[in-house]
Short mmCIF file of C-alpha atoms in Angstrom, two decimals:
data_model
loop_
_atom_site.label_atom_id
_atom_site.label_comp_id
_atom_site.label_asym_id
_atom_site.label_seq_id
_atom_site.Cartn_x
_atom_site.Cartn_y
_atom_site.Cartn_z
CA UNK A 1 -19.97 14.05 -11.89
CA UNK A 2 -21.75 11.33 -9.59
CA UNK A 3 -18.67 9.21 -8.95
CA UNK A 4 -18.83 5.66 -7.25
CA UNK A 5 -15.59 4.16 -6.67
CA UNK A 6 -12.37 5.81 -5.24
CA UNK A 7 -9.21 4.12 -5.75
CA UNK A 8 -6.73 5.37 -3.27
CA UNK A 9 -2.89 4.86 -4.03
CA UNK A 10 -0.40 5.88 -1.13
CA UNK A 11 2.54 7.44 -2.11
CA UNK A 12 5.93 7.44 -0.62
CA UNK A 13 9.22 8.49 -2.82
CA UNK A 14 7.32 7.00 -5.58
CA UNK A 15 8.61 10.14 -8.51
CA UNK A 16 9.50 7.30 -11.08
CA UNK A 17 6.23 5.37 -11.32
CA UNK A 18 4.09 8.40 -10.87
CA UNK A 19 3.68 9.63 -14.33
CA UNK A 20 3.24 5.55 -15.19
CA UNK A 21 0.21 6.01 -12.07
CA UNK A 22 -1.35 8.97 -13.99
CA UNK A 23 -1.07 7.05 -17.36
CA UNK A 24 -2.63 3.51 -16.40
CA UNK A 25 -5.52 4.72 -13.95
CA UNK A 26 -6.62 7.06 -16.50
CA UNK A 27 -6.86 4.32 -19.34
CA UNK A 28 -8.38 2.26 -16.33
CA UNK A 29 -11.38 5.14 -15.98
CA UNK A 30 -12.26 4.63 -19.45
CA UNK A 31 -13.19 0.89 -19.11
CA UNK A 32 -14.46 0.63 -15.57
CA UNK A 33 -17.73 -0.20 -14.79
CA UNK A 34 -18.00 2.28 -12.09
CA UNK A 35 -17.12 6.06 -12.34
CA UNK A 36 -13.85 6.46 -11.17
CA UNK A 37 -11.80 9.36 -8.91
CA UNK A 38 -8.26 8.59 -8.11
CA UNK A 39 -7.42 9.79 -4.40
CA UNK A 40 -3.45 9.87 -4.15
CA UNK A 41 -2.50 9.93 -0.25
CA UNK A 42 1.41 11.21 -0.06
CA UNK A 43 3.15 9.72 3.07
CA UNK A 44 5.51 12.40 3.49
CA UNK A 45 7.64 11.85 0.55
CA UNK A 46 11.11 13.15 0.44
CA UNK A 47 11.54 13.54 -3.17
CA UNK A 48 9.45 14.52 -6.15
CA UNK A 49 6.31 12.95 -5.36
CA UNK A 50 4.11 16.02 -4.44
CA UNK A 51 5.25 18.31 -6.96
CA UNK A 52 4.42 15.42 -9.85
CA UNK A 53 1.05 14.49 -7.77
CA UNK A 54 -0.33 17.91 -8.04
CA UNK A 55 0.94 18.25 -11.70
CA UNK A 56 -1.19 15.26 -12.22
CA UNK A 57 -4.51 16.60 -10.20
CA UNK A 58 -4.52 20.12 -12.06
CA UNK A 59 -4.25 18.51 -15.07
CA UNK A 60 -7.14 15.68 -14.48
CA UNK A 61 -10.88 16.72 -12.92
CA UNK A 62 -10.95 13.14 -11.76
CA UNK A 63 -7.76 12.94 -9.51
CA UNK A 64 -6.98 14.49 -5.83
CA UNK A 65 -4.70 14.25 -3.38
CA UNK A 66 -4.14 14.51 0.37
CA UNK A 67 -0.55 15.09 2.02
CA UNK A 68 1.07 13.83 5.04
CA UNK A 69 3.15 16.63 6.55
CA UNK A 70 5.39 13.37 7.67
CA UNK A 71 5.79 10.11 6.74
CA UNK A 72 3.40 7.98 8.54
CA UNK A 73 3.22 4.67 7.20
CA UNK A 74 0.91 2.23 5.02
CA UNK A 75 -1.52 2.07 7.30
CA UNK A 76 -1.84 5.18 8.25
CA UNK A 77 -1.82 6.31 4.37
CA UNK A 78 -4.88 4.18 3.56
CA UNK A 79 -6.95 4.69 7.12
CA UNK A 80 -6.40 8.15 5.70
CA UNK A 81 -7.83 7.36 2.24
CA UNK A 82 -10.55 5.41 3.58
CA UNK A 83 -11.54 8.63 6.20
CA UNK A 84 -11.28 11.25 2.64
CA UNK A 85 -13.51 8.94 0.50
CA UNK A 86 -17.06 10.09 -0.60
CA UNK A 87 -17.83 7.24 -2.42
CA UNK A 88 -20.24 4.26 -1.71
CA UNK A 89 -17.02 2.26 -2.77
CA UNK A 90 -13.47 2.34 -2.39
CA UNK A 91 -10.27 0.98 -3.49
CA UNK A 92 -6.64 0.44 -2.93
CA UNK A 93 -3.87 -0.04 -5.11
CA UNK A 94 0.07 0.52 -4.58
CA UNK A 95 1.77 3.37 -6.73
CA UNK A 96 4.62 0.82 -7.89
CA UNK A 97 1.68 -0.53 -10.30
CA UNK A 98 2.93 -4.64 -9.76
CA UNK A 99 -0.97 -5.18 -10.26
CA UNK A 100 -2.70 -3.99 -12.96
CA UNK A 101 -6.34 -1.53 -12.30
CA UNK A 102 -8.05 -3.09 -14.80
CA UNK A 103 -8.08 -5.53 -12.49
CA UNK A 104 -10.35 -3.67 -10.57
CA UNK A 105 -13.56 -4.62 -12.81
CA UNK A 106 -12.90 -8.37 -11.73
CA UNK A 107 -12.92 -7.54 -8.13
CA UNK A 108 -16.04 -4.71 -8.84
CA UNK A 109 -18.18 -7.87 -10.36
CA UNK A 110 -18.28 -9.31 -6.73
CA UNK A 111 -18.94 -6.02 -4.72
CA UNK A 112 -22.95 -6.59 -4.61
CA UNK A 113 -22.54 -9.41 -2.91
CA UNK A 114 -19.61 -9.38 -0.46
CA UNK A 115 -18.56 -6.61 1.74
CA UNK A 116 -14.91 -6.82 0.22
CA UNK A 117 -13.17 -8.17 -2.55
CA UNK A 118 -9.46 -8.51 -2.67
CA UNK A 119 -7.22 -10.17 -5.07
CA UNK A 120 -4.48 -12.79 -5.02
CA UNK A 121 -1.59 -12.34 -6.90
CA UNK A 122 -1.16 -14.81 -9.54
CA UNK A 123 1.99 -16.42 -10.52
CA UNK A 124 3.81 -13.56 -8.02
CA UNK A 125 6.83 -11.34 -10.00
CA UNK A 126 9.05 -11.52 -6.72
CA UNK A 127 12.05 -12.73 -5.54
CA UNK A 128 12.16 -15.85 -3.55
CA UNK A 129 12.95 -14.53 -0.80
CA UNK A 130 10.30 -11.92 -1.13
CA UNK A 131 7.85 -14.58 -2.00
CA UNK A 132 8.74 -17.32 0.46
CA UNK A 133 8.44 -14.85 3.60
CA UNK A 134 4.84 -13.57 2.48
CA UNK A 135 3.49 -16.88 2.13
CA UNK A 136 4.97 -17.53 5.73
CA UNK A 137 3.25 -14.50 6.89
CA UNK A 138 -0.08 -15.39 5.60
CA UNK A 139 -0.12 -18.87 6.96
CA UNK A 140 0.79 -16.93 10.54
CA UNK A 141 -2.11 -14.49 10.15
CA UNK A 142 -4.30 -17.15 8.40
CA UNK A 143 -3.80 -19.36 11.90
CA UNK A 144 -4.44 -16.31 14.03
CA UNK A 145 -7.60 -14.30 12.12
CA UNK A 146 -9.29 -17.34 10.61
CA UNK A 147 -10.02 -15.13 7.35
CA UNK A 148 -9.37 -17.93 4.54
CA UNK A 149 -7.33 -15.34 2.72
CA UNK A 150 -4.61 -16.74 0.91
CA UNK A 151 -2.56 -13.25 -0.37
CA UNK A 152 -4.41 -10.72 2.23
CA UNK A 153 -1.50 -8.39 1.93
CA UNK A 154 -2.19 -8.25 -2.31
CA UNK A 155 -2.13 -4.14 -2.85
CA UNK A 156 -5.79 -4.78 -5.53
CA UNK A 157 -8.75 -4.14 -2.85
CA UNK A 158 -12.40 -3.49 -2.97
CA UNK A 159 -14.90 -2.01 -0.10
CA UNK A 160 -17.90 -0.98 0.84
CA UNK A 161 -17.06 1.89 2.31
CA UNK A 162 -19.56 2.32 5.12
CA UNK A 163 -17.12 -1.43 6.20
CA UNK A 164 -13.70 0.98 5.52
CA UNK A 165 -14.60 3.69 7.25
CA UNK A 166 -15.19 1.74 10.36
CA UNK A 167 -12.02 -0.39 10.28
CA UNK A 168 -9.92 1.27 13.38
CA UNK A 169 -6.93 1.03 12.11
CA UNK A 170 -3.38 0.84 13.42
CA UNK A 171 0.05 0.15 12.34
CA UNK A 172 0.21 -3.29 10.34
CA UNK A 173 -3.20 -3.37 10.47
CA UNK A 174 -3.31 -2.77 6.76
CA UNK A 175 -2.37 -6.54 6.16
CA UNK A 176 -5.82 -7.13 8.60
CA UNK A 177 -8.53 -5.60 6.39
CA UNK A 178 -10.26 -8.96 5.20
CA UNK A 179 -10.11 -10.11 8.95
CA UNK A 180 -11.64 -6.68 10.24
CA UNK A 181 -14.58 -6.66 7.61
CA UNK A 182 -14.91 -10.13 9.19
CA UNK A 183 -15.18 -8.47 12.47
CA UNK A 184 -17.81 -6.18 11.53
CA UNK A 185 -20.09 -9.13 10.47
CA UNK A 186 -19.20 -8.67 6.86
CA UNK A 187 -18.97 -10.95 3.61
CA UNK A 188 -15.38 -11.28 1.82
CA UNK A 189 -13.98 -13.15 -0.96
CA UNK A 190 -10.73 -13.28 -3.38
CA UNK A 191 -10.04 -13.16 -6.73
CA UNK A 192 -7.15 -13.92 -8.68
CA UNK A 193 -5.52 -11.22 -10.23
CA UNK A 194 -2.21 -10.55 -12.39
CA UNK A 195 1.02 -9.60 -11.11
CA UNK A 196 4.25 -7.86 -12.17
CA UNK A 197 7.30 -7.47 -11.22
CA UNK A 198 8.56 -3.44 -9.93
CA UNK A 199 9.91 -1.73 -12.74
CA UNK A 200 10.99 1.37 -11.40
CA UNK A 201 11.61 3.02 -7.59
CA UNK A 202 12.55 0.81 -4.74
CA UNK A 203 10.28 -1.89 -2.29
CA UNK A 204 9.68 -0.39 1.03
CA UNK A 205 9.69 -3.60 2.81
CA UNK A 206 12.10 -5.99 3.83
CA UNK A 207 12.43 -9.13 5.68
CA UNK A 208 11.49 -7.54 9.27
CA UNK A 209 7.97 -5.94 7.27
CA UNK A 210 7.30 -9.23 5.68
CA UNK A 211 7.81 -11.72 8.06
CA UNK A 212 8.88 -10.70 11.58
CA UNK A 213 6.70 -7.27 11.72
CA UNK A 214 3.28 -8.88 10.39
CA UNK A 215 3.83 -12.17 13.34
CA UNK A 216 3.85 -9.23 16.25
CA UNK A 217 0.76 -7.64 14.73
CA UNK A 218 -0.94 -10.44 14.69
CA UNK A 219 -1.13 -10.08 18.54
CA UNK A 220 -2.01 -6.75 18.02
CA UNK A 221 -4.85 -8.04 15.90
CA UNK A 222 -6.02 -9.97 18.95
CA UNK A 223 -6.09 -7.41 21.02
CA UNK A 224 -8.24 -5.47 18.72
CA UNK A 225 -11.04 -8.55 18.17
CA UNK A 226 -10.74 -8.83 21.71
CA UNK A 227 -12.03 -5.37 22.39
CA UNK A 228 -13.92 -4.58 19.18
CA UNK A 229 -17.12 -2.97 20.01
CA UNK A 230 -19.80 -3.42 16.28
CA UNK A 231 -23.16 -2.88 16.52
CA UNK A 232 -25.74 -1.93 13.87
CA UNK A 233 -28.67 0.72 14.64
CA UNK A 234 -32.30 -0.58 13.70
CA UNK A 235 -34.41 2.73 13.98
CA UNK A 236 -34.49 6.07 14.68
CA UNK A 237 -36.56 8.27 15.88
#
């Protein structure tokens, strides 16, 4: 099958919401409006994870995987996803499902046009705490990349994926990705999309990753536009 569109979904200690994973993404296949593979990147899980991801891929033509032999991060999960993907397009969406993948088609109705698509998490499902420090840390990166996101870290992403593949990522950096398609010259927008609150495994992130982490990165960021070489070949011969 001719697929178009990889969503990849990093996985760390993730055994509860994986058979909830398999069961949503392959109701979202049905309905989207570009044929779907699912690309499961495990971070070096500790617990069930890989054992239930490969139950999953053997029993579905349309799923894969890739496995960290250690835990590595987010970033490094999805740089990894990004590097594995075949399609002209590719996604990203968290395993703990708090936004939904038929949420997808509203961000694949924009693709032609921008370079990526990301959503922004209506009416958020979090804690106050949790909510309060991410709109902190998108104001800092907001002031420091100039992007006009307003939820860049929301886990519901579209790319071109000749853009993704050329994003040279770092750790953090996955909270960057509408600044670096910005970078490389390309088009972005949001969309609003739905949100839930996690129903099963535990958040990865806490105050440090929300708030204190993201405000050093942004220097990293810096650093990066600073010394970003992009450049576009015209002919060959």
């Amino acid at each position: 099958m001719n697929y178009e569109f990889t969503i990849v979904v990093p996985v760390y200690n993730e055994e509860d919401n994986l058979d909830r994973v398999e069961k949503e993404l392959s109701e979202y296949t049905k309905v989207a409006t570009k044929k779907t593979k699912i690309l499961f990147v495990n971070d070096g899980s500790k617990d069930q994870s890989q054992s239930i991801i490969e139950r999953i891929c053997l029993e579905n033509e349309n799923f894969n995987f890739i496995s960290f032999q250690k835990n590595k991060g987010l970033s490094a999960a999805i740089s990894a996803g990004f590097k594995n993907t075949d399609t002209e397009l590719v996604g990203y969406i968290d395993s703990d499902l708090q936004t939904d993948p038929k949420d997808f088609n509203l961000l694949l109705e924009h693709i032609e046009e921008f370079d990526l698509v990301t959503g922004v998490r209506a009416n958020r499902k979090d804690s106050f705490v949790k909510n309060m420090s991410s709109t902190i840390a998108n104001g800092i990166r907001r002031t420091f990349t100039h992007d006009g996101m307003d939820d860049t870290g929301c886990p519901l992403k579209v790319i071109k994926t000749e853009y993704a593949k050329n994003i040279p990522m770092f750790k953090g950096l996955h909270r960057f990705l509408p600044a670096m398609i910005l970078l490389q010259e390309g088009k972005i927008k949001q969309i609003p999309v739905k949100h839930f609150p996690r129903i099963a495994g535990e958040a990865k992130y806490g105050l440090w990753n929300r708030l204190l982490g993201p405000l050093m990165d942004c220097f990293a960021y810096l650093w990066m536009k600073k010394k970003y070489i992009n450049y576009k070949i015209e002919k060959r011969g």
